[in-house]
Short mmCIF file of C-alpha atoms in Angstrom, two decimals:
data_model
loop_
_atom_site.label_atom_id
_atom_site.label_comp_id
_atom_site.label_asym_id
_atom_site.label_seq_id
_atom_site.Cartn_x
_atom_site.Cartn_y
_atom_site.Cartn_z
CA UNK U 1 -144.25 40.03 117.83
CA UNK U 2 -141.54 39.31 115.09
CA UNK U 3 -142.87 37.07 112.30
CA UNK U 4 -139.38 35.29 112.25
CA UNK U 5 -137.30 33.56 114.62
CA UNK U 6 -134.02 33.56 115.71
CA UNK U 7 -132.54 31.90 119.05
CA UNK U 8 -132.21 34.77 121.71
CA UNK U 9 -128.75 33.71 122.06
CA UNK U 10 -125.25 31.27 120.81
CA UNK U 11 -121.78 30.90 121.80
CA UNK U 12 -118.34 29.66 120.57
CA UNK U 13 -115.06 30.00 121.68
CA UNK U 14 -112.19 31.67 119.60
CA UNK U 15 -111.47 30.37 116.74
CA UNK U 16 -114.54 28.12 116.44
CA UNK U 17 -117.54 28.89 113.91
CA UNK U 18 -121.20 29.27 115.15
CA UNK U 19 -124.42 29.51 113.23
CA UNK U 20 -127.35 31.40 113.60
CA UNK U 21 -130.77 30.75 112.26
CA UNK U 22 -133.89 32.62 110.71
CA UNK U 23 -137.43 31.17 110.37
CA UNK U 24 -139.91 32.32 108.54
CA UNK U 25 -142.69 30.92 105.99
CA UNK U 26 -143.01 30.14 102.89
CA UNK U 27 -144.67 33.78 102.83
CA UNK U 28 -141.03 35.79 103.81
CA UNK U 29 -137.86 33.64 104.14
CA UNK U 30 -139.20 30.58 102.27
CA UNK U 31 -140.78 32.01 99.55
CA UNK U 32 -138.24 35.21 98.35
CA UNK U 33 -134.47 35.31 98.27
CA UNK U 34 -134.59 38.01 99.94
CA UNK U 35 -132.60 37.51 103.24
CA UNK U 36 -130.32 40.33 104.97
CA UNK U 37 -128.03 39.82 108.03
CA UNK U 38 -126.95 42.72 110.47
CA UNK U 39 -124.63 42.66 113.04
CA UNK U 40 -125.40 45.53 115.88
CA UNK U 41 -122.53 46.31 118.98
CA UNK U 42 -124.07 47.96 121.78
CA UNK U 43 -124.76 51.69 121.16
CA UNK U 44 -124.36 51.74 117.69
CA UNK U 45 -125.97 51.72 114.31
CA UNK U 46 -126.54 48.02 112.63
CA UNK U 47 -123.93 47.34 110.13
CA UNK U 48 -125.10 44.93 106.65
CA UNK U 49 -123.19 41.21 106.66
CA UNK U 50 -125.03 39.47 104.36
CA UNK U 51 -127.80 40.68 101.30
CA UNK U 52 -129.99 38.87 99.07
CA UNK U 53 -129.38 35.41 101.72
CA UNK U 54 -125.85 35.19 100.34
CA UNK U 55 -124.39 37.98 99.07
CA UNK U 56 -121.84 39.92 101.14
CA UNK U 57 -120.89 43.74 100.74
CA UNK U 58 -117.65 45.20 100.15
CA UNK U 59 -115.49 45.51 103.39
CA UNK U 60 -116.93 42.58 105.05
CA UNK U 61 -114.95 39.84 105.91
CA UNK U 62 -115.56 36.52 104.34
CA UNK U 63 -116.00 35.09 107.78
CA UNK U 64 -119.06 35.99 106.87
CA UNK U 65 -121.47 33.81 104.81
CA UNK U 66 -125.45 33.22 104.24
CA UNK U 67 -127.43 30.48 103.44
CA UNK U 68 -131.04 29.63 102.93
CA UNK U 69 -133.23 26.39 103.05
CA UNK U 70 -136.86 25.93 102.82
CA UNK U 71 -138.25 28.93 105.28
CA UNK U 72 -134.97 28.92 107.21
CA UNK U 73 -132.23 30.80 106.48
CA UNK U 74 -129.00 30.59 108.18
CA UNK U 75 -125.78 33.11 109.16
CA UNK U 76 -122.11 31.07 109.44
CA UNK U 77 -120.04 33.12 111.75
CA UNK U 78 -116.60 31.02 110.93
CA UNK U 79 -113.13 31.55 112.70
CA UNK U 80 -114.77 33.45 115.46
CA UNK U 81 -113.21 36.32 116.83
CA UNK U 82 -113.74 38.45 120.01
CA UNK U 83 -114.85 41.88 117.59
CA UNK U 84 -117.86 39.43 116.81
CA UNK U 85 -119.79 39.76 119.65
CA UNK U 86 -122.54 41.58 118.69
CA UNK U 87 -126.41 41.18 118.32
CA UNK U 88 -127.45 39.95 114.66
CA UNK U 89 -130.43 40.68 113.40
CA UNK U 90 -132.00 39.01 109.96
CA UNK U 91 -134.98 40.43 108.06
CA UNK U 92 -136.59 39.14 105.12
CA UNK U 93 -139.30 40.82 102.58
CA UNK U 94 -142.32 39.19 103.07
CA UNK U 95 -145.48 39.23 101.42
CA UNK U 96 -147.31 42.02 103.30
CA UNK U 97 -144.23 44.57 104.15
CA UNK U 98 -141.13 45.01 102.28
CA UNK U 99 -139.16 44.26 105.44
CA UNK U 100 -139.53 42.20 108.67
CA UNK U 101 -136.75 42.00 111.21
CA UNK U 102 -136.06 39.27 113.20
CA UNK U 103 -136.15 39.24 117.27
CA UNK U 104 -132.20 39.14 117.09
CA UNK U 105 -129.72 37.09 118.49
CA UNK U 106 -126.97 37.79 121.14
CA UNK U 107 -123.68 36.31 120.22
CA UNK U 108 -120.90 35.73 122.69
CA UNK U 109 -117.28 34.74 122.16
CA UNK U 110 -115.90 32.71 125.43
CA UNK O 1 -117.14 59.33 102.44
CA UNK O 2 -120.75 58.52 102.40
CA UNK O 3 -122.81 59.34 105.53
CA UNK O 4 -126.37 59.83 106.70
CA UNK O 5 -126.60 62.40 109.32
CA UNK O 6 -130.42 62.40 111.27
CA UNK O 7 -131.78 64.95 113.23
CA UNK O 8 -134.94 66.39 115.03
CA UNK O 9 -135.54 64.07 117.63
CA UNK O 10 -136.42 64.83 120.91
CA UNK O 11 -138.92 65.17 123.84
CA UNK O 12 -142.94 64.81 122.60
CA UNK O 13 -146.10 64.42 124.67
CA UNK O 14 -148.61 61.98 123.68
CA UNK O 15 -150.53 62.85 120.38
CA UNK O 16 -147.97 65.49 119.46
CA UNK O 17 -145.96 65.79 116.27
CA UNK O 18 -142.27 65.98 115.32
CA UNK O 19 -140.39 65.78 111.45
CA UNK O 20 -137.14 63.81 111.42
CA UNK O 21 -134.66 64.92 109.02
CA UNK O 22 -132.07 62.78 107.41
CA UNK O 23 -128.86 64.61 105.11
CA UNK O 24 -127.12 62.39 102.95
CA UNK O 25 -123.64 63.55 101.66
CA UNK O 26 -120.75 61.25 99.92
CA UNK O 27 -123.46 59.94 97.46
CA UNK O 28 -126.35 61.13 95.23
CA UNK O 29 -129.55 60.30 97.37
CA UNK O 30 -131.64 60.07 94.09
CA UNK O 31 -130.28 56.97 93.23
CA UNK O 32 -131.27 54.89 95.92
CA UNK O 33 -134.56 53.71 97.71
CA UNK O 34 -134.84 54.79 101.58
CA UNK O 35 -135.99 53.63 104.42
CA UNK O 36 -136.62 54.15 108.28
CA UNK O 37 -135.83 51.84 110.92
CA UNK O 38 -136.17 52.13 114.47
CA UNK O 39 -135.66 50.30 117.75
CA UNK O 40 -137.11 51.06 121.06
CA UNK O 41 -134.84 51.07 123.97
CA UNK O 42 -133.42 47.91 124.69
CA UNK O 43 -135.41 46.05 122.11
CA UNK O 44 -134.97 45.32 118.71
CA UNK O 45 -135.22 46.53 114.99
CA UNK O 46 -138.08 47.53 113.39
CA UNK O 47 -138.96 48.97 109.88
CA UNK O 48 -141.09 51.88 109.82
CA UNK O 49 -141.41 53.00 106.36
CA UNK O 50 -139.68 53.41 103.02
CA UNK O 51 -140.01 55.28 100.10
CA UNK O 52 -138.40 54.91 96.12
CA UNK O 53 -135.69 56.74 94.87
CA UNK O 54 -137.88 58.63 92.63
CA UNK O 55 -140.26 59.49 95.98
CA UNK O 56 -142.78 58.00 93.76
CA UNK O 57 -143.99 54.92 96.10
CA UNK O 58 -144.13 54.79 99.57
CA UNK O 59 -144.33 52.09 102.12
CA UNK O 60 -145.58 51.71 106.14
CA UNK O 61 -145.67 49.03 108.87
CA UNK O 62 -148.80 49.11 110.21
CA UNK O 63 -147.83 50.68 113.18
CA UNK O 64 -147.56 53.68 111.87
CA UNK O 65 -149.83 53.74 108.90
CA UNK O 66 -152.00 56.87 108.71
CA UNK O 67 -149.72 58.66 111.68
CA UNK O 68 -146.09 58.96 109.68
CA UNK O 69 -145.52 59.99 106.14
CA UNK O 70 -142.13 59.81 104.68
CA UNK O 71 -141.39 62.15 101.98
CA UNK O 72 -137.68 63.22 100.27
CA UNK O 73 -135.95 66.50 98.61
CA UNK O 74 -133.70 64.99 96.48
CA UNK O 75 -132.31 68.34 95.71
CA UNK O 76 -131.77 69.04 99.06
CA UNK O 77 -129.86 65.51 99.27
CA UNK O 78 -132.65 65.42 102.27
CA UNK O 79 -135.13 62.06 103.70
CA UNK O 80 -137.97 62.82 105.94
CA UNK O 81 -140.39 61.65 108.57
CA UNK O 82 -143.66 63.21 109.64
CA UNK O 83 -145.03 61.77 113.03
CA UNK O 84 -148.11 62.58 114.33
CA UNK O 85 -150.60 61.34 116.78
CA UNK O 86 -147.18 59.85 118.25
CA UNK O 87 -147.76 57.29 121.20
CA UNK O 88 -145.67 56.43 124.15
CA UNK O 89 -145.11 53.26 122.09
CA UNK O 90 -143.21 55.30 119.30
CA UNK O 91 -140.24 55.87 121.78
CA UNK O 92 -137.13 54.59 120.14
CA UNK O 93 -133.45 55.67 118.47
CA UNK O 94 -134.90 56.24 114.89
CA UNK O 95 -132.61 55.31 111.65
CA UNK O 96 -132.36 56.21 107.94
CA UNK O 97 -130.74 53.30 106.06
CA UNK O 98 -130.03 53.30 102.27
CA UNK O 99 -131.21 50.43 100.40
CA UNK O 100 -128.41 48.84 98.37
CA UNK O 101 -128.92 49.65 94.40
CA UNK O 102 -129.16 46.00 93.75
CA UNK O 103 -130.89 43.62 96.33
CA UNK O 104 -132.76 44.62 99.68
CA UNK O 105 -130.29 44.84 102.28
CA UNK O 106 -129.36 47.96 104.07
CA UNK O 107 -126.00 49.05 103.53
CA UNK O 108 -125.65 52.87 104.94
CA UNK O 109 -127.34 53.97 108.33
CA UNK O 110 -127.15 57.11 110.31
CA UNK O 111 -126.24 57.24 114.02
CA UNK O 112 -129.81 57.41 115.11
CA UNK O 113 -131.98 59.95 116.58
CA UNK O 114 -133.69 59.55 120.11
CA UNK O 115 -137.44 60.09 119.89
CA UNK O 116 -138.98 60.07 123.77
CA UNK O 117 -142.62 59.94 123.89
CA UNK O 118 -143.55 61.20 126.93
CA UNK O 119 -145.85 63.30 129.37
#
């Protein structure tokens, strides 16, 4: 059982920009800014979007971007683009383990 | 180019043992913090353990606490994972992941190693 939540699954249509969400307590999400975003295609190894709730690494697209507020934190998938379906998965430090993933989320272009 | 190459996985019975390797080439392993992450088939991620770049603190879900012990040859460029007393629960495509030098995101993984716990 995954101490955060994400919604098992969101779609958009080309073009269009989606969100998904994290929550947590004031124990993981809410209380460190310490927020990471993967995006995982089937069969392979997770690939880092988004660090530190809004930081983004080299080589990824600024489609990309991370936000946080209160115990939720958020992934904006903008101009959305077939490559983008994927699973994402956030994770968060918390309190008791340095990392917690999140159930992931299943996102599919239309 | 920097890569993380695993290896050792494989077939286990219940309560047996196996050591996951993890080379590191491209980039000097003692500089960065390591982890394991794993994710049981058709499931999702899960952190397993993690260690400092020194090898000086290490960390464990409590899944695995008092079973696994991660450990690290920096000379050898080399991360490790003892399992023992491994459960049918412990199947799952295990990961090495670097920790980023600043922040706590993950930003180099291997390609995984299958781990089948199984009689």
């Amino acid at each position: 059982q995954s101490a955060l939540t994400q919604p098992a699954s969101v779609s958009g249509s080309p073009g269009q920009s989606i969100t998904i969400s994290c929550t947590g307590t004031s124990s993981d999400v809410g209380g460190y800014n310490y927020v990471s975003w993967y995006q995982q295609h089937p069969g392979k190894a997770p690939k880092l979007m988004i660090y530190d709730v809004s930081n983004r690494p080299s080589g990824v697209s600024n489609r990309f971007s991370g936000s946080k507020s209160g115990n939720t934190a958020s992934l904006t998938i903008s101009g959305l683009q077939a490559e983008d379906e994927a699973d994402y998965y956030c994770s968060s430090y918390t309190s008791s383990s340095p990392y917690v993933f999140g159930p992931g989320t299943k996102v599919t272009v239309l | 180019e920097v890569q993380l190459l695993e290896s050792g996985g494989g077939l286990v019975q219940p309560g047996g043992s196996l050591r996951l390797s993890c080379a590191a080439s491209g980039f000097t392993l003692s500089s960065y913090a390591m982890s394991w992450v794993r994710q049981a088939p058709g499931k999702g991620l899960e952190w397993v353990s993690g260690i400092t770049a020194s090898g000086g603190g290490t960390y464990y879900a409590d899944s695995v606490k008092g079973r696994f012990t991660i450990s690290r040859d920096n000379s050898k460029n080399t991360l490790y994972l003892q399992m023992n007393s491994l459960k049918a629960e412990d199947t799952a495509v295990y990961y090495c992941a670097r920790r980023t030098v600043a922040g706590r995101g993950f930003d180099c993984w291997g390609q995984g190693t299958l781990v089948t716990v199984s009689s």
